[in-house]
Coordinates of C-alpha atoms in Angstrom, one line a residue:
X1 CA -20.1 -31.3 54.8
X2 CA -16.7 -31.7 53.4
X3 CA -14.7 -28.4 52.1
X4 CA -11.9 -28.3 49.7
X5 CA -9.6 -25.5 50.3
X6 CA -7.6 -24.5 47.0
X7 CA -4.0 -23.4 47.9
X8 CA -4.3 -20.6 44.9
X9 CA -7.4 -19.6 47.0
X10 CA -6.8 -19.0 50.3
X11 CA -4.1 -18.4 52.3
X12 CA -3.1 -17.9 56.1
X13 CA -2.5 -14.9 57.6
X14 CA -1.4 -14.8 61.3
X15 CA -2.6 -11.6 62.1
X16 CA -6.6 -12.7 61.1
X17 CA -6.6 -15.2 63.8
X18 CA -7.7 -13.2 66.0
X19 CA -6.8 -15.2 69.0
X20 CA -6.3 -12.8 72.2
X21 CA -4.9 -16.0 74.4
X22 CA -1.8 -15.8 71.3
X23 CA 0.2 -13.4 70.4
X24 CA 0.6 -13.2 67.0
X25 CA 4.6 -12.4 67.0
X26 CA 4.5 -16.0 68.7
X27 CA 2.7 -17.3 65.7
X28 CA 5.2 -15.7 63.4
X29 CA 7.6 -16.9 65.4
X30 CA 6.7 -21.3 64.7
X31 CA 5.4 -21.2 61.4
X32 CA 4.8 -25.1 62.1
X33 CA 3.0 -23.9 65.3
X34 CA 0.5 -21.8 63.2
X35 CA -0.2 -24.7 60.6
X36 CA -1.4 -27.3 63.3
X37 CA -3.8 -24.3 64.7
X38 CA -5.2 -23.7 61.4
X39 CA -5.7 -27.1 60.4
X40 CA -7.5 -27.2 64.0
X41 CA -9.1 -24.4 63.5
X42 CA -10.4 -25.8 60.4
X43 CA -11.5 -28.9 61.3
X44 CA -13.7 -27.2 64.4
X45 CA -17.9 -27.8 62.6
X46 CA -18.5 -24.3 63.1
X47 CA -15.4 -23.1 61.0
X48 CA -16.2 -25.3 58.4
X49 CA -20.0 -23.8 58.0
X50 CA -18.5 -20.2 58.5
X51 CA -16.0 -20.9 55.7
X52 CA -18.1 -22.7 53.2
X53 CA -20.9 -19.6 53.6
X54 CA -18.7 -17.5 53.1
X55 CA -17.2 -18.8 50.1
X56 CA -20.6 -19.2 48.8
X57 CA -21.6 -15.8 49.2
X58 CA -18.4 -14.5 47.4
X59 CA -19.3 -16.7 44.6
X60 CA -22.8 -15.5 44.4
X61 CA -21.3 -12.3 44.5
X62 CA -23.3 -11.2 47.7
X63 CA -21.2 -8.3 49.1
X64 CA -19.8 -9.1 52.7
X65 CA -20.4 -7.5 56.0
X66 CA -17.6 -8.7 58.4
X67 CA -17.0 -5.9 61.1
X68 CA -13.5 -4.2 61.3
X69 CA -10.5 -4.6 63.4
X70 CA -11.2 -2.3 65.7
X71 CA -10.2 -3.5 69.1
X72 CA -13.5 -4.0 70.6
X73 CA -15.1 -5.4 67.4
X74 CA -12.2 -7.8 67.4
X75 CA -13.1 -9.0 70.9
X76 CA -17.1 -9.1 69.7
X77 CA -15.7 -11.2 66.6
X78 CA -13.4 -13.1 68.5
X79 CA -16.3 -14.4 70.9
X80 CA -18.5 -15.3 67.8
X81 CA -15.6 -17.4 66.4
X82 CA -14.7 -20.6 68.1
X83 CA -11.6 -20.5 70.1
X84 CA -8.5 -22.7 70.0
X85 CA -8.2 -23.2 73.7
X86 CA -11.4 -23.9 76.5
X87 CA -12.5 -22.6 79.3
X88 CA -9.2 -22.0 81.7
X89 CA -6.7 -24.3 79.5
X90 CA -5.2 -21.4 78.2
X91 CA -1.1 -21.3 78.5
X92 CA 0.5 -19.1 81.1
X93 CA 1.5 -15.8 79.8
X94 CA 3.5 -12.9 81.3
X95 CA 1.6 -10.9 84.3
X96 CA -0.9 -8.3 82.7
X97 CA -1.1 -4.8 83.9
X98 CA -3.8 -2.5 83.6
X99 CA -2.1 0.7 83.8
X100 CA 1.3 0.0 81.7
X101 CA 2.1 -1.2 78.5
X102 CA 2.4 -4.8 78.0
X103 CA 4.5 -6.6 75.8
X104 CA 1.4 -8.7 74.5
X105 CA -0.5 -5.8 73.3
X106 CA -2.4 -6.5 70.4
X107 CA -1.1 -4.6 67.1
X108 CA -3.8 -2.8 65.4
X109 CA -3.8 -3.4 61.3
X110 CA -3.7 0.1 59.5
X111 CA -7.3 0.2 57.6
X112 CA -10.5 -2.2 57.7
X113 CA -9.8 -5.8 57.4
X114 CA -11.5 -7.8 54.3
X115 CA -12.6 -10.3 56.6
X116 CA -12.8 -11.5 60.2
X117 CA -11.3 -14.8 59.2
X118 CA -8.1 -16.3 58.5
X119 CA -9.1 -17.1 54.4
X120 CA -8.0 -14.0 52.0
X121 CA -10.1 -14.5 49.1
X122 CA -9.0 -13.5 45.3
X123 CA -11.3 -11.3 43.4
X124 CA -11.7 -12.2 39.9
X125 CA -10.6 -9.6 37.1
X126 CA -13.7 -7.4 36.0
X127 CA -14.1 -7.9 32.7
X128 CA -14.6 -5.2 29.9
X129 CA -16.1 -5.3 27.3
X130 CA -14.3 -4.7 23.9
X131 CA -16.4 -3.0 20.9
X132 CA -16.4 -4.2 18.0
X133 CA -13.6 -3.2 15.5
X134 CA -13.6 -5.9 12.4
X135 CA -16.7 -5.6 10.3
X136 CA -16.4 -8.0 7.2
X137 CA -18.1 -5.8 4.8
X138 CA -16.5 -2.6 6.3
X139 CA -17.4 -0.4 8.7
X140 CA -21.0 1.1 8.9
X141 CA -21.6 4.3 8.2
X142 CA -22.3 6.8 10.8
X143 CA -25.8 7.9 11.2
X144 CA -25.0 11.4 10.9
X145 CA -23.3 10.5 7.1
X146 CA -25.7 8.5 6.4
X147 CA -29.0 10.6 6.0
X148 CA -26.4 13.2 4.6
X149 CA -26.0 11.0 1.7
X150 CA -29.9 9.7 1.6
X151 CA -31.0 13.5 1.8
X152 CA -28.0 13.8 -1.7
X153 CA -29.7 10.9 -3.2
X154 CA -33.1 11.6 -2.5
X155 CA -32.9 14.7 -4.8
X156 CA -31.2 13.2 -7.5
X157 CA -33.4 10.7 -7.9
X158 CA -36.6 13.2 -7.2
X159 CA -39.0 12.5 -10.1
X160 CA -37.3 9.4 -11.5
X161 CA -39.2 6.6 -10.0
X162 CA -38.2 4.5 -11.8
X163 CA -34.6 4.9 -11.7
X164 CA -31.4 6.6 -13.3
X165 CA -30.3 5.3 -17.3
X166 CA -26.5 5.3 -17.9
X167 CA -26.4 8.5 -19.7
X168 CA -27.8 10.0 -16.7
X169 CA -25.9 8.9 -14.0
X170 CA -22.8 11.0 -14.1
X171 CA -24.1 13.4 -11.6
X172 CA -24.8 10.5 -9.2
X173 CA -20.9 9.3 -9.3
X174 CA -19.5 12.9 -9.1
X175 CA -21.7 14.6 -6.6
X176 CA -22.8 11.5 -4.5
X177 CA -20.0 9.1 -4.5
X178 CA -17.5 11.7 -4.8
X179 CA -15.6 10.0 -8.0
X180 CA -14.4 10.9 -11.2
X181 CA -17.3 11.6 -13.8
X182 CA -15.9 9.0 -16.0
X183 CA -15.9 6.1 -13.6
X184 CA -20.0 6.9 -14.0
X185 CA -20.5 3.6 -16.5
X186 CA -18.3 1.3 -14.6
X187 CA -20.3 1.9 -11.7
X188 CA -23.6 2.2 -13.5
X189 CA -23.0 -1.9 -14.7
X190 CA -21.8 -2.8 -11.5
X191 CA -25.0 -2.1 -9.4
X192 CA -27.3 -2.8 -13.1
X193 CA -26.0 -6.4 -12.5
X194 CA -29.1 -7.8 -14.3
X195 CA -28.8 -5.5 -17.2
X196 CA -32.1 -3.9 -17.1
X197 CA -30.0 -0.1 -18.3
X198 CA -31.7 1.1 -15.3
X199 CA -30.1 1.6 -12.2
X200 CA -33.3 2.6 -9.2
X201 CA -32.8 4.5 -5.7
X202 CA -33.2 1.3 -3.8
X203 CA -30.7 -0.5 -6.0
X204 CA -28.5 2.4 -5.2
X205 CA -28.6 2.8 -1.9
X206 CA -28.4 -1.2 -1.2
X207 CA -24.9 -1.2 -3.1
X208 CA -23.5 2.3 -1.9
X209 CA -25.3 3.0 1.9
X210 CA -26.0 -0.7 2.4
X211 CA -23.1 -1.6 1.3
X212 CA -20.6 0.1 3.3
X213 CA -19.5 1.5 0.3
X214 CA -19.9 5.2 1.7
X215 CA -16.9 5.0 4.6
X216 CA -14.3 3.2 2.4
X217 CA -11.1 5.7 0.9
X218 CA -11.7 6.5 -2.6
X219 CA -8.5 3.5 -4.1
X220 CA -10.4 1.2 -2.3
X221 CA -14.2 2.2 -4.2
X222 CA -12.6 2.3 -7.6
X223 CA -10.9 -1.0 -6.8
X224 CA -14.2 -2.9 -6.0
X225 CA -15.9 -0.9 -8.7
X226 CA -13.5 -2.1 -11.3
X227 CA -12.8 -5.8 -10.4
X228 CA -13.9 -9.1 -11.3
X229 CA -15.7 -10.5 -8.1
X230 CA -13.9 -13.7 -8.7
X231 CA -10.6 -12.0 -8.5
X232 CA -8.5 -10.3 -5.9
X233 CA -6.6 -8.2 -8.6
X234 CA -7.1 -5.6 -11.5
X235 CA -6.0 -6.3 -15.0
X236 CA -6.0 -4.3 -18.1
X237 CA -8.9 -5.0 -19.2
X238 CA -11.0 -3.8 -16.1
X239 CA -9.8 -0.1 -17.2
X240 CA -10.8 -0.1 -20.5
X241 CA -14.3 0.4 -20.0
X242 CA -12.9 3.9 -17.9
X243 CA -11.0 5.0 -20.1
X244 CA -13.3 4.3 -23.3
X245 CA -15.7 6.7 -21.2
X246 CA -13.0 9.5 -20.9
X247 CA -12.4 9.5 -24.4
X248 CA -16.1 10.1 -25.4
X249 CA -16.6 12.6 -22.5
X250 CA -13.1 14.8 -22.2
X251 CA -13.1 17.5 -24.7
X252 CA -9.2 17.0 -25.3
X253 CA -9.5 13.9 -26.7
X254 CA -12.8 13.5 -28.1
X255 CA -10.8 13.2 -31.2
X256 CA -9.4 10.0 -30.4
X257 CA -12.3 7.5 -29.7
X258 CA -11.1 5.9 -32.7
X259 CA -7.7 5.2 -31.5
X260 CA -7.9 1.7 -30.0
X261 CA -4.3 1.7 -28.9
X262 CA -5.1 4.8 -26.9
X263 CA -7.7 2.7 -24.6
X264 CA -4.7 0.3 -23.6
X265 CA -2.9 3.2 -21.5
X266 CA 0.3 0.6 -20.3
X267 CA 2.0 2.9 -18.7
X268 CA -0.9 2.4 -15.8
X269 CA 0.6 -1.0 -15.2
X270 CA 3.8 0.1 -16.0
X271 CA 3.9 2.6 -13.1
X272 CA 1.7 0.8 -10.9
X273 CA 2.2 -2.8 -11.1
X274 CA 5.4 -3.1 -9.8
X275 CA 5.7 -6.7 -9.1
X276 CA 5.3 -7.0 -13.3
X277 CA 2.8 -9.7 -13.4
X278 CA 0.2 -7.7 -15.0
X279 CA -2.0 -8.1 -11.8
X280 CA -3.0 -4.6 -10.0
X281 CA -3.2 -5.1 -6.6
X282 CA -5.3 -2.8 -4.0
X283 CA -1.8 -1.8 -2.1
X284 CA -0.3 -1.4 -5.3
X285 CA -3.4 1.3 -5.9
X286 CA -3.1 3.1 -3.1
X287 CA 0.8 3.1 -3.2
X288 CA 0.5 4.7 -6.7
X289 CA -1.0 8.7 -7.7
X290 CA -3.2 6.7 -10.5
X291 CA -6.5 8.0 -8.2
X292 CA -5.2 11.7 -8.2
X293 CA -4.2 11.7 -12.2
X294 CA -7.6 10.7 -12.3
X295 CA -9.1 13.6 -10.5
X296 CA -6.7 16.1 -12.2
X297 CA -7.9 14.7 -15.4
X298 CA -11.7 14.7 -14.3
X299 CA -10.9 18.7 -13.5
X300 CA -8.5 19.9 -16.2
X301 CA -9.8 20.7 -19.5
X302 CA -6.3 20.8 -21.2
X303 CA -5.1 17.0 -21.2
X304 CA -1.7 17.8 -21.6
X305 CA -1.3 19.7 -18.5
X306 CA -2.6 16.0 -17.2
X307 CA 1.1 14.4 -17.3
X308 CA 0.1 10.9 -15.8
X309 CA -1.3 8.3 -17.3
X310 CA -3.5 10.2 -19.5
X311 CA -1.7 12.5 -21.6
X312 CA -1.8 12.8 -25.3
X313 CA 1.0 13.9 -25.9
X314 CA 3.1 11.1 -24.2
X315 CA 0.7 8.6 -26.5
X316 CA 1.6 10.5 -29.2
X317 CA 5.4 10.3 -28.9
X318 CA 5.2 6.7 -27.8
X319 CA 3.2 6.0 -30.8
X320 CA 5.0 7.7 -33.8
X321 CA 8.4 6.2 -32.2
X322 CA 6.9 2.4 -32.7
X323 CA 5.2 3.6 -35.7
X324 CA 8.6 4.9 -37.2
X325 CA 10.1 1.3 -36.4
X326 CA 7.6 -0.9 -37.3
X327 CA 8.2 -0.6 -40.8
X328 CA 6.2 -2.7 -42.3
X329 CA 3.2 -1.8 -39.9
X330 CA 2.2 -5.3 -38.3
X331 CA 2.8 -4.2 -34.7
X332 CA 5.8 -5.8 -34.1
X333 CA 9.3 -4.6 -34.5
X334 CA 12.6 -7.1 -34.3
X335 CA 15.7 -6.5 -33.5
X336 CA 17.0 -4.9 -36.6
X337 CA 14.4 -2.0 -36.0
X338 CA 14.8 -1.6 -32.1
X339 CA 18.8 -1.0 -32.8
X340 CA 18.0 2.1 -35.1
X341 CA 15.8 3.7 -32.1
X342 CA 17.8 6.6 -30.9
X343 CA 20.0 7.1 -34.3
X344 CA 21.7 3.8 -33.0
X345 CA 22.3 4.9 -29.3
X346 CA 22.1 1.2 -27.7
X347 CA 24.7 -0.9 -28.3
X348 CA 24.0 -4.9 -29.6
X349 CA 24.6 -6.6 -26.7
X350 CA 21.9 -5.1 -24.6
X351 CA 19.0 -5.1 -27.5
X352 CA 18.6 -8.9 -27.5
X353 CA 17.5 -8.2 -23.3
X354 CA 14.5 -6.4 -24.4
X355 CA 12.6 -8.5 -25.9
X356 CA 10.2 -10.5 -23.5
X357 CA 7.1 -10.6 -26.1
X358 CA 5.0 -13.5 -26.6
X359 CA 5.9 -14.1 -30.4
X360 CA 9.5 -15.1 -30.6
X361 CA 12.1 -12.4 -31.7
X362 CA 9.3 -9.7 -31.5
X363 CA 8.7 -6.8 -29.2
X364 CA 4.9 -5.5 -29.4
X365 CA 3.2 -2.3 -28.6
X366 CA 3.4 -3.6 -24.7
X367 CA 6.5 -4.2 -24.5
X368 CA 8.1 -1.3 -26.6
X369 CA 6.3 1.4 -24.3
X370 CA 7.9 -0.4 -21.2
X371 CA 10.9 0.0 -23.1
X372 CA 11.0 3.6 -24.2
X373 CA 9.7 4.6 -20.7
X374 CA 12.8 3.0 -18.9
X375 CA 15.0 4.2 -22.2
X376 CA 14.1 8.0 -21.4
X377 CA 13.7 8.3 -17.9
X378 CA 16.1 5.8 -15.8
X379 CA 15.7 7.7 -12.7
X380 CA 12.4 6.4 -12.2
X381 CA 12.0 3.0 -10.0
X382 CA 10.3 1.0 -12.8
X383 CA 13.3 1.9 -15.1
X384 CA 15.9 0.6 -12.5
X385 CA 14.1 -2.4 -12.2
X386 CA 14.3 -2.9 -15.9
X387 CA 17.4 -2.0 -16.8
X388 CA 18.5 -4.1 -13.7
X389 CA 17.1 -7.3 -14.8
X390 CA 18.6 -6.7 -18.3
X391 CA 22.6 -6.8 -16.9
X392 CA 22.1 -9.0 -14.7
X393 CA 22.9 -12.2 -17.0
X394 CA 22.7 -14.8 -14.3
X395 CA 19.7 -13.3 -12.3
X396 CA 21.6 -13.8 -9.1
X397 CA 20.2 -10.3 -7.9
X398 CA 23.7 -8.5 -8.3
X399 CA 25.5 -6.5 -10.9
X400 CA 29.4 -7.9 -10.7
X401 CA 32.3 -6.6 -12.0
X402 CA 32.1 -9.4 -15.1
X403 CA 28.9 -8.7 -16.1
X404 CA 29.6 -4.6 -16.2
X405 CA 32.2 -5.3 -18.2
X406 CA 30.9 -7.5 -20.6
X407 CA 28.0 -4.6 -21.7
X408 CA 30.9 -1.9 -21.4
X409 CA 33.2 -3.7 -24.1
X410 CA 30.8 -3.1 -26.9
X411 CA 31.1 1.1 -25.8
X412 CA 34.7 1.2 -25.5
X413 CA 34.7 -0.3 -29.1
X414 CA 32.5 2.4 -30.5
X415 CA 34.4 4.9 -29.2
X416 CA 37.5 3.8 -30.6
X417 CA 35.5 3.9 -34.1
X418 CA 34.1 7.2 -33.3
X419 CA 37.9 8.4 -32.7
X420 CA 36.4 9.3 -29.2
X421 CA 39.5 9.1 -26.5
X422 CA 38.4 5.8 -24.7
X423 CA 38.3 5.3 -21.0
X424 CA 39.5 2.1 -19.9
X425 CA 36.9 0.0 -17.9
X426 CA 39.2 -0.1 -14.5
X427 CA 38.8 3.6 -14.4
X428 CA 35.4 3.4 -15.4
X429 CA 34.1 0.8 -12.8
X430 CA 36.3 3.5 -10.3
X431 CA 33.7 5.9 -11.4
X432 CA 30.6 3.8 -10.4
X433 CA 31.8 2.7 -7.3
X434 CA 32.1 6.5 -6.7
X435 CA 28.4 7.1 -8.3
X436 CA 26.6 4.8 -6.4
X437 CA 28.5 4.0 -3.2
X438 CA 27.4 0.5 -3.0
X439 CA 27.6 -1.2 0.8
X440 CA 29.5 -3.8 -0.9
X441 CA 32.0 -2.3 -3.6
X442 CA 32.5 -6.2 -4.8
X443 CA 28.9 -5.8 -6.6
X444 CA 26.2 -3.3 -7.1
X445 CA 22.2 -4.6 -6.0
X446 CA 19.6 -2.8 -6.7
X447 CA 18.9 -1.0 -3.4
X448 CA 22.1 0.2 -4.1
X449 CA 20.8 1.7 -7.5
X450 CA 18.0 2.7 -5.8
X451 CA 18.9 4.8 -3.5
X452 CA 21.4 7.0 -5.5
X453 CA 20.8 9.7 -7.4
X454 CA 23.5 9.0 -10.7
X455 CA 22.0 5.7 -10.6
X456 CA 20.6 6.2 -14.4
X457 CA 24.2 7.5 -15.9
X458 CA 25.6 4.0 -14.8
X459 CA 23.0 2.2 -17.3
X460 CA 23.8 5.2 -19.9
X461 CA 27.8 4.1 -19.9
X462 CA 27.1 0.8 -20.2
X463 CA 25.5 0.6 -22.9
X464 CA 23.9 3.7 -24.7
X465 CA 27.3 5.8 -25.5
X466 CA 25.4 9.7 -26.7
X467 CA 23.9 9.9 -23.1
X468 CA 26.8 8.8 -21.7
X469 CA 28.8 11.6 -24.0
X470 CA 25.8 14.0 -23.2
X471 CA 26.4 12.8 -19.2
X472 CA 30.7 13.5 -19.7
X473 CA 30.0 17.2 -21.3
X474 CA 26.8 18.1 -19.3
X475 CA 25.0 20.3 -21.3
X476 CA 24.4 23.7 -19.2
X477 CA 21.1 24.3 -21.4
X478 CA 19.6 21.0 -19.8
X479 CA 21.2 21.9 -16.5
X480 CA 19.4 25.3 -16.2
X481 CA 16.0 23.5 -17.7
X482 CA 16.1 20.8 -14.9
X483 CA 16.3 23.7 -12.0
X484 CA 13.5 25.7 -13.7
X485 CA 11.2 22.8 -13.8
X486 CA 12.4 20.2 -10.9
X487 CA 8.6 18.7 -10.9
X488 CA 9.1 17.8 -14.5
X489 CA 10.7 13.9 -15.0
X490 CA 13.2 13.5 -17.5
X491 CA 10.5 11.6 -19.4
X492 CA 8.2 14.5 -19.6
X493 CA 11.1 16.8 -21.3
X494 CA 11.9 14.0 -23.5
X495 CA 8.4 13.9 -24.4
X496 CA 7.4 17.6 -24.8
X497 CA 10.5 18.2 -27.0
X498 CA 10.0 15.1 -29.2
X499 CA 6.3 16.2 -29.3
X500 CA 7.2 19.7 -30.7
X501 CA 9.6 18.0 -33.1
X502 CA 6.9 15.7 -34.5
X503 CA 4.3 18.5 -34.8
X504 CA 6.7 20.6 -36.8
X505 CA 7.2 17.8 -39.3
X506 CA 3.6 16.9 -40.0
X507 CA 2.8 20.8 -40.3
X508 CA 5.3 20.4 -43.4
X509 CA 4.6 17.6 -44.4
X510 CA 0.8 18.8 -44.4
X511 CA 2.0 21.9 -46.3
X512 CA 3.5 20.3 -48.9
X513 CA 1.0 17.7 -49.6
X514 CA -1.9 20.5 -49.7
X515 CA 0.7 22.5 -52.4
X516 CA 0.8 19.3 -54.7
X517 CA -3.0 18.7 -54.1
X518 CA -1.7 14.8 -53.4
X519 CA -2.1 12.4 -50.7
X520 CA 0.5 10.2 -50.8
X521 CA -0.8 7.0 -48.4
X522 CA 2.6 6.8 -47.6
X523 CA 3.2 9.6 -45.5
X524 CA -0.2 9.2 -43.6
X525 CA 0.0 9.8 -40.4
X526 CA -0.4 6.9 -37.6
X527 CA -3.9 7.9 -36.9

């Protein structure tokens, strides 16, 4: 039988000989000795059918019982292995002695011996086995969760056997899928996929249970509740049917179902969307605190005290400002109307950067609440972003000294007709450097913005010159407000006072109307 011996394999160790004729420092001693043994040694028939079981038996994985390398077991093993040398051919060797030592004494190995032969065989790597941790519909539920939430859903639907309507399925989204009440109809049409208006427990429990719907975080739920299947995004238009629900169900704004523009809520994107495109990604959702206004607005019966996304009276301000401009009431201001916002705070060189509407010349609703948002709060990230984009002319990605001073002109030219003392630009672009500490102080980027706090007074001395006066005399009333609220944005002052103002003049104007017992069309409010 012919045996291959693989060099990765095997390998020779002088000490397994076992040959008591040798000693094995001689072997150690003439390598090239050793070699032409071994070869002999392995070309002897019984070596070959001793190896070749033995290799066969490792493979099978039969476990091995060689003896140890004990001195007597060695001479046992050494008789059942062929030897080297026959019968009285062995080479001289030093005089033994029976009662001394002996410079051939055999050296005893420390521990058993693998094997009684020469070959050292390598044991293969046990291998482990790896759960699973990718499951393509998400992970399964645990069992203990899982009869939680069909013991929930088993006394919901108690007595409906034929299923839940839409009107009735509110407690199903708030106590069963943990969500806010008004996501109840967007979830409702998702599982009623055939539009029967009837939503049964099996139906239910295949989408939620079934559907591994029950371990997923709460952005990732509302995400796959609200989006197209054949997208991989959220638009505007996948909120409305939410937020049509909290109008009809909140008891702040009950009043409003009637207010289209209300259902369009662009600040979401606004806020959210920060890449711009319109296009509401998951990590986008979960980055954002859209999921806790949400909550706070599913808890708190006072809308107001929601301040995110869903207070009235930030759509309230945001309206009557675009109402007040769009003079002739076709939902779209120009130019001409956007430089009166303010009492003329903007200069002219910056207004014609606003305007990014579809119709030519034109800023809509969309694009006017983008604006006042980043007008009256540039502290914010979005704002920066905006106001970025707007000085830099060339879109090269930095603010230069060229392109500040082109915006800056237009102020120090106001000034002078306002008999304000001006500041030259050199000492003002001294002053920004100071501000914002840029890592290059040849240009300003927008992580350099970004992570200052005064970032939002640069913008306000470019071009809107009564913040930048308001930013030069610091008002100690505002100071003092700031440190009693530091939750509150700069937006949601803007927004409370304006609200208060706007009140206070349709009270009058009410009053005086109901005096003269006339409605003058006119001076109808924007709702």
């Amino acid at each position: 039988m012919n045996m291959e011996i693989v060099g990765d394999v095997v390998a020779l160790d002088t000490e397994l000989l076992q040959l008591p004729e040798v000693s094995p420092f001689a072997l150690k001693s003439n390598p090239r000795f050793s070699e032409e043994l071994f070869d002999q040694w392995l070309s002897l028939p019984e070596t070959n059918r001793l190896v070749t079981s033995l290799l066969n038996d490792a493979k099978a994985g039969v476990p091995l019982n060689v003896p140890g390398n004990s001195s007597a077991t060695n001479a046992a093993a050494s008789n059942s292995l062929p030897s080297m040398f026959p019968a009285g051919s062995a080479p001289p060797l030093s005089p033994r002695s029976s009662t001394s030592g002996s410079p051939r004494v055999m050296k005893h190995r420390v521990g058993p011996s693998t094997l009684s032969s020469p070959l050292k065989l390598v044991s293969e790597p046990v291998r482990e086995l790896i759960p699973q941790f990718y499951f393509q519909n998400g992970r399964p539920p645990p069992n203990e969760l899982k009869e939680q939430c069909l013991f929930r859903i088993n006394q919901i639907f108690y007595g409906h056997l034929d299923g839940l309507q839409i009107h009735e399925f509110r407690s199903v989204a708030k106590e069963i899928c943990k969500l806010p009440s008004f996501l109840s109809t967007a979830l409702f049409r998702r599982i009623d996929v055939n539009f029967t208006g009837i939503v049964t427990r099996d139906a239910f429990i295949d989408y939620w249970v079934n559907g591994s719907m029950l371990t997923m975080d709460i952005a990732t739920q509302i995400y796959k509740i609200l989006k197209q299947p054949d997208l991989k995004y959220l638009t505007q238009v996948d909120f409305k049917p939410v937020l049509r629900e909290l109008l009809a169900t909140h008891p702040g704004l009950e009043f409003l179902q009637n207010t289209p523009e209300f259902q369009e809520r662009y600040e979401i994107f606004y806020y959210m969307n920060r890449s711009g495109n319109g296009q509401l990604t998951l990590r986008e959702l979960k980055r954002g605190n859209l999921i806790t206004a949400m909550q706070h607005a599913d808890e708190e019966e006072d809308i107001n005290k929601v301040l995110r996304y869903f207070s009235y009276e930030h759509f309230y301000v945001i309206y009557c400002k675009f109402w007040e401009l769009d003079t002739d009431h076709d939902f779209l201001i120009d130019k001409e109307n956007l430089i009166k916002y303010g009492n003329h705070a903007l200069t002219y060189r910056i207004i014609p950067r606003k305007f990014t509407s579809k119709v030519e010349g034109k800023m809509g609703y969309e694009d006017f609440v983008n604006f006042i948002l980043s007008e009256e709060d540039k502290t914010s990230e979005p704002s920066l972003e905006y106001w970025f984009k707007c000085i830099d002319l060339d879109g090269n990605g930095v603010l230069t000294r060229n392109e500040m001073q082109f915006f800056y002109e237009e102020q120090l030219h106001r000034m002078e007709c306002m008999a304000q003392e001006p500041v030259l630009f050199e000492d003002i672009l001294c002053q920004i450097v100071d501000m914002i500490g840029p890592e290059n102080e040849s240009y300003i980027t927008l992580r350099d913005l970004k992570s200052s706090k005064l970032s939002g007074s640069v913008f306000n001395i470019l071009f809107n010159l009564n913040k930048f006066m308001a930013f030069e005399t610091r008002d100690p009333f505002l100071i003092r407000q700031e440190r009693e609220n530091p939750t509150l944005t700069e937006w949601d002052r803007f927004a409370h006072r304006e609200y208060i103002r706007l009140s206070m003049e349709e009270d009058v104007e009410e009053a005086s109307n109901g005096s003269a017992e006339v409605w003058d069309e006119s001076l109808e409010a924007p709702f």
